[in-house]
Coordinates of C-alpha atoms in Angstrom, one line a residue:
X29 CA 0.0 0.0 0.0
X30 CA 1.2 3.5 -0.7
X31 CA 1.2 6.2 1.9
X32 CA -1.9 7.6 0.3
X33 CA -3.7 4.2 0.4
X34 CA -2.8 3.8 4.1
X35 CA -4.0 7.3 4.9
X36 CA -7.3 6.8 3.1
X37 CA -7.9 3.5 5.0
X38 CA -7.5 5.2 8.4
X39 CA -10.3 5.2 10.9
X40 CA -10.3 8.8 12.1
X41 CA -11.7 9.8 15.5
X42 CA -14.1 12.7 15.8
X43 CA -11.9 15.8 16.2
X44 CA -13.7 16.8 19.3
X45 CA -12.4 13.6 20.9
X46 CA -8.9 14.3 19.7
X47 CA -9.1 17.8 21.2
X48 CA -10.5 16.4 24.4
X49 CA -7.4 14.2 24.8
X50 CA -5.5 17.5 25.1
X51 CA -8.0 19.1 27.4
X52 CA -9.4 21.4 24.7
X53 CA -13.1 21.9 24.9
X54 CA -15.3 22.0 21.7
X55 CA -16.0 25.7 22.1
X56 CA -12.3 26.3 21.3
X57 CA -12.5 24.6 17.9
X58 CA -13.4 26.1 14.5
X59 CA -14.0 23.2 12.2
X60 CA -12.6 23.2 8.6
X61 CA -14.5 20.3 7.2
X62 CA -14.8 17.1 9.1
X63 CA -11.2 16.3 10.2
X64 CA -9.4 19.6 10.5
X65 CA -10.1 22.5 12.9
X66 CA -8.4 25.7 14.0
X67 CA -7.9 26.3 17.7
X68 CA -9.0 29.6 19.0
X69 CA -6.3 31.7 20.6
X70 CA -8.4 32.0 23.7
X71 CA -7.1 28.4 24.4
X72 CA -3.8 30.0 25.5
X73 CA -5.6 31.6 28.6
X74 CA -7.9 28.7 29.2
X75 CA -5.1 26.1 29.4
X76 CA -2.6 28.4 31.2
X77 CA -3.1 26.8 34.7
X78 CA -2.5 23.3 33.5
X79 CA 0.9 21.6 34.1
X80 CA 3.5 21.8 31.4
X81 CA 4.3 18.7 29.4
X82 CA 7.8 17.5 28.8
X83 CA 9.2 19.2 25.7
X84 CA 11.0 17.1 23.1
X85 CA 12.5 18.2 19.8
X86 CA 13.2 15.7 17.0
X87 CA 16.2 16.4 14.8
X88 CA 18.5 14.2 12.7
X89 CA 21.9 13.5 11.2
X90 CA 22.7 15.3 7.9
X91 CA 20.2 13.8 5.5
X92 CA 20.4 12.5 1.9
X93 CA 18.2 14.2 -0.7
X94 CA 15.5 11.6 0.1
X95 CA 15.2 12.6 3.8
X96 CA 15.7 10.1 6.7
X97 CA 12.2 9.9 8.1
X98 CA 12.3 12.6 10.7
X99 CA 8.6 13.5 10.4
X100 CA 7.7 9.8 10.3
X101 CA 9.7 9.3 13.5
X102 CA 8.1 12.3 15.1
X103 CA 4.7 11.0 14.4
X104 CA 5.6 7.4 15.4
X105 CA 7.1 8.7 18.7
X106 CA 3.8 10.5 19.4
X107 CA 1.9 7.3 18.8
X108 CA 4.3 5.2 20.8
X109 CA 3.9 7.4 23.8
X110 CA 0.3 6.4 24.1
X111 CA 1.3 2.7 24.1
X112 CA 3.6 3.2 27.1
X113 CA 0.8 5.1 29.0
X114 CA 1.8 8.7 28.2
X115 CA -0.4 11.4 26.6
X116 CA 1.5 13.1 23.8
X117 CA 0.8 15.9 21.3
X118 CA 2.8 16.3 18.1
X119 CA 3.6 19.7 16.6
X120 CA 4.9 19.9 13.0
X121 CA 5.2 22.4 10.2
X122 CA 2.8 22.6 7.3
X123 CA 4.3 21.3 4.1
X124 CA 5.2 23.8 1.3
X125 CA 3.6 23.0 -2.0
X126 CA 6.9 23.8 -3.7
X127 CA 8.6 20.6 -2.5
X128 CA 5.3 18.7 -2.6
X129 CA 5.2 19.2 -6.3
X130 CA 9.0 19.1 -6.7
X131 CA 11.4 16.4 -5.6
X132 CA 10.9 16.0 -1.8
X133 CA 7.2 15.2 -1.8
X134 CA 4.8 15.9 1.1
X135 CA 5.6 16.1 4.7
X136 CA 2.9 14.1 6.5
X137 CA 5.1 11.3 7.7
X138 CA 4.9 7.9 6.1
X139 CA 3.7 4.4 6.2
X140 CA 1.8 3.7 9.4
X141 CA 3.1 6.9 11.1
X142 CA 1.3 9.7 9.2
X143 CA -0.7 12.8 9.9
X144 CA -4.2 12.6 8.4
X145 CA -6.1 13.6 6.3
X146 CA -2.9 13.4 4.2
X147 CA -4.2 15.1 1.0
X148 CA -5.5 18.0 3.0
X149 CA -2.3 18.5 4.9
X150 CA -0.1 18.5 1.8
X151 CA -2.4 20.7 -0.3
X152 CA -3.5 24.0 1.1
X153 CA -4.7 22.8 4.5
X154 CA -6.6 25.9 5.9
X155 CA -4.9 28.4 3.6
X156 CA -2.3 29.6 6.0
X157 CA 0.5 29.6 3.4
X158 CA -1.7 31.6 1.1
X159 CA -2.3 34.2 3.8
X160 CA 1.4 34.5 4.3
X161 CA 1.9 34.9 0.5
X162 CA -0.9 37.5 0.3
X163 CA 0.4 39.5 3.4
X164 CA 4.0 39.5 2.1
X165 CA 3.0 40.6 -1.4
X166 CA 0.6 43.2 0.0
X167 CA 3.6 44.9 1.6
X168 CA 5.5 44.6 -1.8
X169 CA 2.6 46.3 -3.5
X170 CA 2.5 49.1 -0.9
X171 CA 6.2 49.6 -1.2
X172 CA 6.2 50.0 -4.9
X173 CA 3.1 52.2 -4.6
X174 CA 5.0 54.4 -2.1
X175 CA 7.8 54.8 -4.6
X176 CA 5.4 55.7 -7.4
X177 CA 3.6 58.3 -5.3
X178 CA 6.7 60.3 -4.4
X179 CA 8.7 58.2 -2.0
X180 CA 8.0 60.4 1.1
X181 CA 10.1 58.1 3.3
X182 CA 13.2 58.8 1.1
X183 CA 13.9 55.1 0.3
X184 CA 17.1 54.6 -1.7
X185 CA 15.7 52.3 -4.5
X186 CA 19.0 50.5 -4.7
X187 CA 18.8 49.6 -1.0
X188 CA 15.4 47.9 -1.1
X189 CA 15.5 44.4 0.5
X190 CA 11.9 43.4 0.4
X191 CA 11.2 40.9 -2.4
X192 CA 8.0 39.0 -3.4
X193 CA 7.1 35.4 -2.6
X194 CA 5.2 32.5 -4.1
X195 CA 4.6 28.9 -2.8
X196 CA 5.9 27.3 -6.0
X197 CA 9.4 26.2 -7.1
X198 CA 10.0 28.6 -10.0
X199 CA 13.7 29.4 -10.8
X200 CA 12.9 32.0 -13.5
X201 CA 11.4 34.3 -10.8
X202 CA 14.6 34.5 -8.7
X203 CA 15.6 37.8 -10.5
X204 CA 12.9 39.9 -12.2
X205 CA 12.4 43.5 -13.3
X206 CA 9.1 45.1 -12.2
X207 CA 7.4 48.3 -13.4
X208 CA 7.9 47.8 -17.1
X209 CA 5.4 49.4 -19.4
X210 CA 3.9 52.9 -19.3
X211 CA 4.5 55.5 -16.7
X212 CA 1.4 54.5 -14.8
X213 CA 2.7 50.9 -14.4
X214 CA 5.2 52.0 -11.7
X215 CA 8.9 52.6 -11.4
X216 CA 11.1 50.0 -13.0
X217 CA 13.5 48.3 -10.7
X218 CA 15.2 44.9 -10.2
X219 CA 13.8 42.6 -7.6
X220 CA 12.9 38.9 -7.3
X221 CA 10.8 36.2 -5.7
X222 CA 11.6 33.9 -2.8
X223 CA 9.5 30.8 -1.9
X224 CA 6.8 31.6 0.7
X225 CA 8.4 29.3 3.3
X226 CA 11.4 31.7 3.2
X227 CA 9.3 34.8 3.8
X228 CA 10.0 37.0 6.8
X229 CA 6.2 37.0 7.3
X230 CA 6.4 33.2 7.7
X231 CA 9.1 33.5 10.3
X232 CA 7.1 36.2 12.2
X233 CA 4.0 34.0 11.9
X234 CA 6.0 31.1 13.5
X235 CA 7.6 33.1 16.3
X236 CA 4.8 35.5 17.4
X237 CA 3.0 34.6 20.7
X238 CA -0.2 36.6 20.2
X239 CA -2.1 38.7 17.7
X240 CA -0.8 42.0 19.1
X241 CA 2.8 40.7 19.0
X242 CA 2.2 39.6 15.4
X243 CA 1.0 43.1 14.5
X244 CA 4.0 44.7 16.3
X245 CA 6.5 42.4 14.6
X246 CA 5.0 43.1 11.1
X247 CA 5.5 46.8 11.8
X248 CA 9.2 46.2 12.4
X249 CA 9.9 44.7 9.0
X250 CA 12.6 46.6 7.3
X251 CA 11.9 47.1 3.6
X252 CA 14.9 49.2 2.6
X253 CA 17.1 52.1 3.7
X254 CA 17.4 55.8 3.1
X255 CA 20.5 57.2 1.4
X256 CA 22.2 57.7 4.8
X257 CA 21.5 54.0 5.7
X258 CA 18.6 54.5 8.1
X259 CA 16.0 51.7 8.0
X260 CA 12.5 52.2 6.6
X261 CA 9.9 49.9 8.0
X262 CA 6.5 48.5 7.0
X263 CA 5.1 50.8 9.7
X264 CA 6.7 53.8 8.1
X265 CA 5.0 53.2 4.7
X266 CA 1.6 52.1 6.2
X267 CA 1.7 48.4 5.4
X268 CA 1.7 46.6 8.7
X269 CA -2.0 46.9 9.5
X270 CA -3.3 45.4 6.3
X271 CA -0.8 42.6 6.7
X272 CA -2.1 41.8 10.2
X273 CA -5.7 41.7 9.0
X274 CA -4.7 39.2 6.3
X275 CA -2.8 37.0 8.9
X276 CA -5.5 37.2 11.6
X277 CA -7.2 33.9 11.0
X278 CA -4.0 32.1 10.0
X279 CA -2.5 32.7 13.5
X280 CA -4.8 30.1 15.0
X281 CA -3.1 26.6 15.0
X282 CA -4.5 23.8 13.0
X283 CA -5.6 20.5 14.7
X284 CA -5.3 17.2 12.9
X285 CA -4.5 13.6 14.1
X286 CA -2.2 10.7 13.4
X287 CA -3.4 7.4 12.0
X288 CA -3.7 6.2 15.7
X289 CA -5.6 9.4 16.7
X290 CA -2.8 11.2 18.5
X291 CA -3.4 15.0 18.3
X292 CA -1.2 16.9 15.9
X293 CA -0.8 20.7 15.8
X294 CA 0.2 21.8 12.3
X295 CA 1.2 25.4 12.1
X296 CA 3.6 27.5 10.0
X297 CA 6.2 26.2 7.6
X298 CA 9.6 27.9 7.4
X299 CA 12.2 25.9 5.6
X300 CA 15.0 24.4 7.7
X301 CA 17.8 25.1 5.2
X302 CA 16.7 28.7 4.4
X303 CA 14.7 30.0 7.3
X304 CA 14.6 28.9 11.0
X305 CA 12.8 25.7 10.2
X306 CA 10.4 25.2 13.1
X307 CA 6.6 25.1 13.6
X308 CA 4.9 27.9 15.5
X309 CA 5.5 29.1 19.0
X310 CA 1.7 29.5 19.5
X311 CA 1.1 25.8 18.7
X312 CA 3.8 24.9 21.2
X313 CA 2.3 27.2 23.9
X314 CA -1.0 25.4 23.5
X315 CA 0.5 21.9 23.1
X316 CA 2.7 22.2 26.1
X317 CA -0.4 22.3 28.3
X318 CA -2.0 19.3 26.5
X319 CA -0.6 16.2 28.2
X320 CA 2.6 14.5 29.3
X321 CA 4.7 15.2 26.2
X322 CA 4.9 17.7 23.5
X323 CA 6.9 16.4 20.6
X324 CA 8.0 18.9 17.9
X325 CA 10.2 18.6 14.9
X326 CA 13.1 20.9 13.7
X327 CA 14.1 21.0 10.0
X328 CA 16.9 18.9 8.6
X329 CA 20.0 18.1 10.7
X330 CA 20.9 19.1 14.2
X331 CA 23.3 21.7 12.7
X332 CA 20.3 23.5 11.1
X333 CA 16.8 23.3 12.5
X334 CA 17.8 22.2 16.0
X335 CA 20.4 24.9 16.3
X336 CA 17.7 27.5 15.4
X337 CA 15.2 25.8 17.6
X338 CA 17.5 26.3 20.5
X339 CA 18.8 29.7 19.7
X340 CA 15.9 31.4 17.9
X341 CA 12.6 29.6 18.8
X342 CA 13.4 29.0 22.5
X343 CA 14.4 32.6 22.8
X344 CA 11.0 33.7 21.5
X345 CA 8.9 31.1 23.3
X346 CA 10.6 31.0 26.7
X347 CA 10.1 27.2 26.6
X348 CA 13.0 24.9 27.5
X349 CA 13.5 21.5 25.9
X350 CA 13.8 18.4 28.1
X351 CA 15.3 16.0 25.5
X352 CA 16.2 15.8 21.8
X353 CA 15.9 12.9 19.3
X354 CA 18.5 12.5 16.6
X355 CA 17.2 10.4 13.7
X356 CA 19.8 8.3 12.0
X357 CA 19.6 5.8 9.1
X358 CA 22.0 3.2 7.8
X359 CA 21.8 4.5 4.3
X360 CA 22.7 8.1 5.2
X361 CA 25.7 7.1 7.3
X362 CA 26.9 4.9 4.4
X363 CA 26.6 8.0 2.2
X364 CA 28.6 9.9 4.8
X365 CA 31.4 7.3 4.3
X366 CA 32.0 9.0 0.9
X367 CA 31.5 5.7 -1.0
X368 CA 28.0 6.4 -2.3
X369 CA 25.8 9.0 -3.8
X370 CA 22.0 9.2 -3.7
X371 CA 20.2 11.1 -6.4
X372 CA 16.5 11.8 -6.0
X373 CA 14.4 10.2 -8.7
X374 CA 17.0 7.4 -9.3
X375 CA 17.1 3.9 -7.8
X376 CA 19.4 3.5 -4.8
X377 CA 22.9 2.2 -5.8
X378 CA 22.9 -1.7 -5.3
X379 CA 26.2 -1.5 -3.3
X380 CA 24.4 0.8 -0.8
X381 CA 22.1 -2.0 0.1
X382 CA 24.8 -4.6 0.7
X383 CA 25.6 -5.5 4.3
X384 CA 28.6 -3.3 5.2
X385 CA 28.9 -2.2 8.9
X386 CA 32.4 -0.8 8.1
X387 CA 30.8 1.8 5.9
X388 CA 28.3 2.7 8.6
X389 CA 31.2 3.2 11.0
X390 CA 33.1 5.3 8.5
X391 CA 30.1 7.6 8.2
X392 CA 29.6 7.7 11.9
X393 CA 31.5 11.0 12.3
X394 CA 28.4 12.8 11.2
X395 CA 26.3 11.2 13.9
X396 CA 28.9 12.0 16.5
X397 CA 29.0 15.6 15.5
X398 CA 25.2 15.9 15.5
X399 CA 25.0 14.4 19.0
X400 CA 27.7 16.9 20.1
X401 CA 25.6 19.7 18.6
X402 CA 22.7 18.7 20.8
X403 CA 24.9 18.5 23.9
X404 CA 26.4 22.0 23.2
X405 CA 23.0 23.3 24.3
X406 CA 22.8 21.2 27.5
X407 CA 20.1 18.8 26.2
X408 CA 20.0 15.0 26.6
X409 CA 20.2 13.3 23.1
X410 CA 18.4 10.1 22.1
X411 CA 19.4 8.4 18.9
X412 CA 16.5 7.0 16.9
X413 CA 17.7 4.3 14.5
X414 CA 15.1 4.5 11.7
X415 CA 15.1 1.0 10.3
X416 CA 14.6 0.3 6.6
X417 CA 13.8 -3.2 5.3
X418 CA 17.2 -3.4 3.5
X419 CA 19.1 -2.8 6.7
X420 CA 21.1 -5.4 8.5
X421 CA 21.3 -6.0 12.3
X422 CA 25.1 -5.6 12.2
X423 CA 24.7 -2.1 10.7
X424 CA 22.2 -1.1 13.4
X425 CA 24.7 -2.4 16.0
X426 CA 27.3 0.0 14.7
X427 CA 24.9 3.0 15.2
X428 CA 24.0 1.8 18.7
X429 CA 27.7 1.5 19.6
X430 CA 28.4 5.1 18.4
X431 CA 25.4 6.3 20.5
X432 CA 26.7 4.5 23.6
X433 CA 30.2 5.8 23.1
X434 CA 28.7 9.3 23.0
X435 CA 26.7 8.7 26.1
X436 CA 23.4 8.9 24.3
X437 CA 20.4 6.6 24.7
X438 CA 19.2 4.8 21.5
X439 CA 16.4 2.7 20.1
X440 CA 15.7 0.9 16.8
X441 CA 12.4 2.2 15.3
X442 CA 10.1 0.3 12.9
X443 CA 7.2 2.8 13.2
X444 CA 7.0 3.2 9.4
X445 CA 5.8 -0.4 9.2
X446 CA 4.4 -0.9 12.6
X447 CA 3.0 2.5 13.7
X448 CA 3.2 3.3 17.4
X449 CA 4.1 -0.2 18.3
X450 CA 7.4 0.2 16.4
X451 CA 8.3 3.3 18.4
X452 CA 7.6 2.1 22.0
X453 CA 11.3 1.5 22.8
X454 CA 12.1 5.0 21.5
X455 CA 9.3 6.4 23.6
X456 CA 10.7 4.7 26.7
X457 CA 14.2 6.1 26.0
X458 CA 12.8 9.6 25.4
X459 CA 10.8 9.4 28.6
X460 CA 13.9 8.4 30.5
X461 CA 16.0 11.2 28.9
X462 CA 13.4 13.8 29.7
X463 CA 13.6 13.0 33.4
X464 CA 17.3 13.7 33.5
X465 CA 18.3 17.1 34.9
X466 CA 18.8 19.6 32.1
X467 CA 21.2 22.5 31.9
X468 CA 19.8 24.2 28.8
X469 CA 21.9 27.1 27.4
X470 CA 21.9 29.3 24.4
X471 CA 25.1 29.1 22.2
X472 CA 25.8 32.8 22.5
X473 CA 24.5 35.8 24.5
X474 CA 22.3 38.5 22.9
X475 CA 25.0 41.1 23.6
X476 CA 27.6 39.4 21.4
X477 CA 28.4 41.2 18.1
X478 CA 26.9 39.7 15.0
X479 CA 30.2 38.4 13.7
X480 CA 30.9 36.7 17.0
X481 CA 27.6 34.9 16.8
X482 CA 28.2 33.8 13.2
X483 CA 31.7 32.6 14.1
X484 CA 30.4 30.8 17.1
X485 CA 27.9 28.7 15.1
X486 CA 30.4 28.2 12.2
X487 CA 33.2 26.9 14.5
X488 CA 31.3 25.1 17.3
X489 CA 28.3 23.7 15.3
X490 CA 29.6 23.3 11.8
X491 CA 33.3 22.6 12.6
X492 CA 34.6 25.4 10.3
X493 CA 37.9 27.0 10.7
X494 CA 36.4 30.5 10.4
X495 CA 34.1 32.7 8.3
X496 CA 34.8 34.7 5.1
X497 CA 32.5 37.6 4.3
X498 CA 31.9 38.9 0.8
X499 CA 32.3 42.7 0.7
X500 CA 28.6 43.3 0.3
X501 CA 27.8 41.0 3.3
X502 CA 30.4 42.8 5.5
X503 CA 28.9 46.2 4.6
X504 CA 25.4 44.9 5.4
X505 CA 26.5 43.6 8.8
X506 CA 28.1 47.0 9.6
X507 CA 24.9 48.8 8.7
X508 CA 22.9 46.4 10.9
X509 CA 25.2 47.0 13.9
X510 CA 25.0 50.8 13.5
X511 CA 21.2 50.6 13.4
X512 CA 20.9 48.6 16.6
X513 CA 20.2 45.2 15.2
X514 CA 23.4 43.6 16.7
X515 CA 21.5 42.1 19.6
X516 CA 19.5 39.8 17.4
X517 CA 20.3 36.1 17.0
X518 CA 21.5 34.8 13.6
X519 CA 19.9 32.4 11.2
X520 CA 22.4 30.9 8.7
X521 CA 21.0 29.7 5.4
X522 CA 23.2 27.0 3.9
X523 CA 23.0 23.6 2.3
X524 CA 21.2 20.9 4.3
X525 CA 23.2 18.1 2.6
X526 CA 26.4 18.7 4.6
X527 CA 27.3 20.1 8.0
X528 CA 29.6 22.4 5.9
X529 CA 28.4 24.9 3.3
X530 CA 29.5 22.6 0.5
X531 CA 27.0 19.8 -0.3
X532 CA 29.7 17.5 -1.6
X533 CA 31.5 17.3 1.8
X534 CA 30.4 14.3 3.8
X535 CA 30.7 13.2 7.4
X536 CA 31.9 15.9 9.8
X537 CA 34.3 17.9 7.5
X538 CA 37.1 20.1 8.9
X539 CA 39.6 22.4 7.2
X540 CA 37.0 24.6 5.5
X541 CA 35.7 28.2 6.0
X542 CA 32.1 29.4 5.9
X543 CA 31.5 31.8 3.0
X544 CA 28.8 34.4 3.8
X545 CA 27.8 36.1 0.6
X546 CA 24.8 38.1 1.8
X547 CA 23.2 39.3 5.0
X548 CA 19.6 40.3 5.4
X549 CA 18.0 41.9 8.4
X550 CA 14.7 40.1 9.4
X551 CA 14.0 42.6 12.1
X552 CA 10.3 41.7 12.4
X553 CA 11.2 38.1 12.8
X554 CA 13.9 39.0 15.2
X555 CA 17.0 37.6 13.6
X556 CA 19.8 38.4 11.1
X557 CA 19.7 36.1 8.1
X558 CA 23.0 35.0 6.5
X559 CA 23.1 33.4 3.0
X560 CA 26.1 31.2 2.5
X561 CA 27.6 29.6 -0.6
X562 CA 25.4 28.8 -3.5
X563 CA 22.2 28.9 -1.5
X564 CA 18.9 29.7 -3.3
X565 CA 15.9 31.3 -1.6
X566 CA 13.7 30.2 -4.5
X567 CA 14.1 26.5 -5.4
X568 CA 13.8 25.2 -9.0
X569 CA 12.0 22.1 -10.3
X570 CA 14.0 19.0 -11.2
X571 CA 13.9 17.3 -14.6
X572 CA 11.1 14.9 -13.4
X573 CA 9.2 16.7 -10.6
X574 CA 6.3 15.1 -8.7
X575 CA 4.1 17.6 -10.5
X576 CA 4.5 15.4 -13.7
X577 CA 2.8 12.5 -11.8
X578 CA 0.3 14.0 -9.4
X579 CA -3.2 13.9 -11.0
X580 CA -6.8 13.0 -10.4
X581 CA -8.5 9.8 -11.6
X582 CA -11.9 9.4 -13.3
X583 CA -13.6 9.6 -9.9
X584 CA -11.9 12.8 -8.9
X585 CA -9.5 11.2 -6.4
X586 CA -5.9 12.4 -6.1
X587 CA -3.3 10.0 -7.3
X588 CA 0.5 9.8 -6.9
X589 CA 0.7 12.2 -4.0
X590 CA 3.6 11.1 -1.8

């Protein structure tokens, strides 16, 4: 059975029952059809007196282009918790339709550890992404209109940093010229499009704790600078209010369920290689009061989404994690040995499937570094060995030995095939880890200069020898420091296929330097955004994207959605 077949065969519980398992009463739900609902923001106050759940973040080793089952493990862990007598809530990001119709596919989990209804989750859901797109582009329109009507704010057109966004992979929109045509069509200038998941509005949406805070953060967005390098904000040009109106309903988290009826909060969707890569703070503030465990997921490896979870999201939410899961697979560690390459859309190399514990051991440097990256923040790690049918026990034993050498708990997971029953050992290990005393710490203080924050992440998390700044990036950082943005944390956009900035470097590479080619100030979101190497904020489609296969049949059913 395909994931879609399994999802359609699920026996879903009434959503009021799913909400009740979190202590959320029916009056706090706004139904979107039969199996999706938004949770009213008044739930934050109604649940405030309840005890906090243990807070667990799920991360991973550096993945292959196919992914290593992090969402599947997150969902399976949530289901497994129930089978060991714990009440759990899962919190994940909403999938972007760019990857869904591109190479990566959807992000609902897989096999018997999925969030359902699967089609709804992967296609539009309740329209939150469209609200982000509309709010972002509303500001773009107001900005160009401001220029057209005299530019009272004195914006230097060459300093404009605010682009447009679209939730589609479309490489030809990376660089565009707007305003062509007659005089009434606006002022021509060069700009471009990013994907919606990389929008600063998406980051604000994910980090705001209330509607008033959302409104205030939108007003702080910097769209450009005057000729003497003073920032001009969305508030300055009259755009923030309309944006907040567009985002008002989207700020309510979406409630769904797993195949085994565990509650799932799906909210926001910033990319883990471009943006900060975590679901919303508001969803976590609700979910943390909904049972024994709140299990959330951070994008890509522990050097990426988990680092930003710790240093950006936890700063915004005030929540402190009790444990972290590092998902590891045999195939990814074999790739990190340097002996294999995985190309999306092509069959796995036959040699990759042969029993070879020595190759797993050779790639183990990546797992060791990612465990270390969790420990840098004072959090107890648990290694989840996500088992594939082609794996061999001897290869799992190597991963277990590495975990033990690093002082981490571990468990083999078969939740793709077995659902929650395949994740009970992981659930037990996570429950134990969450009971150990924590000494959570940020990697750097707010008061550190921006370059020091960047260097700290580059050296301590990525293993770089240092950082090289392109001249434009160096000038941008100087402007940000002069304008008082130096106290913000940093979000480093780089490849997700290596701990380094070079996707071809495997394992835990050393002897390299991090190249920062651009710096953007996401002041509303509350971080400085560094773009490193050949990193694109608008992905392209591959030669054979999923969009070629996804269709409807004669009965109107969706086919080939994965």
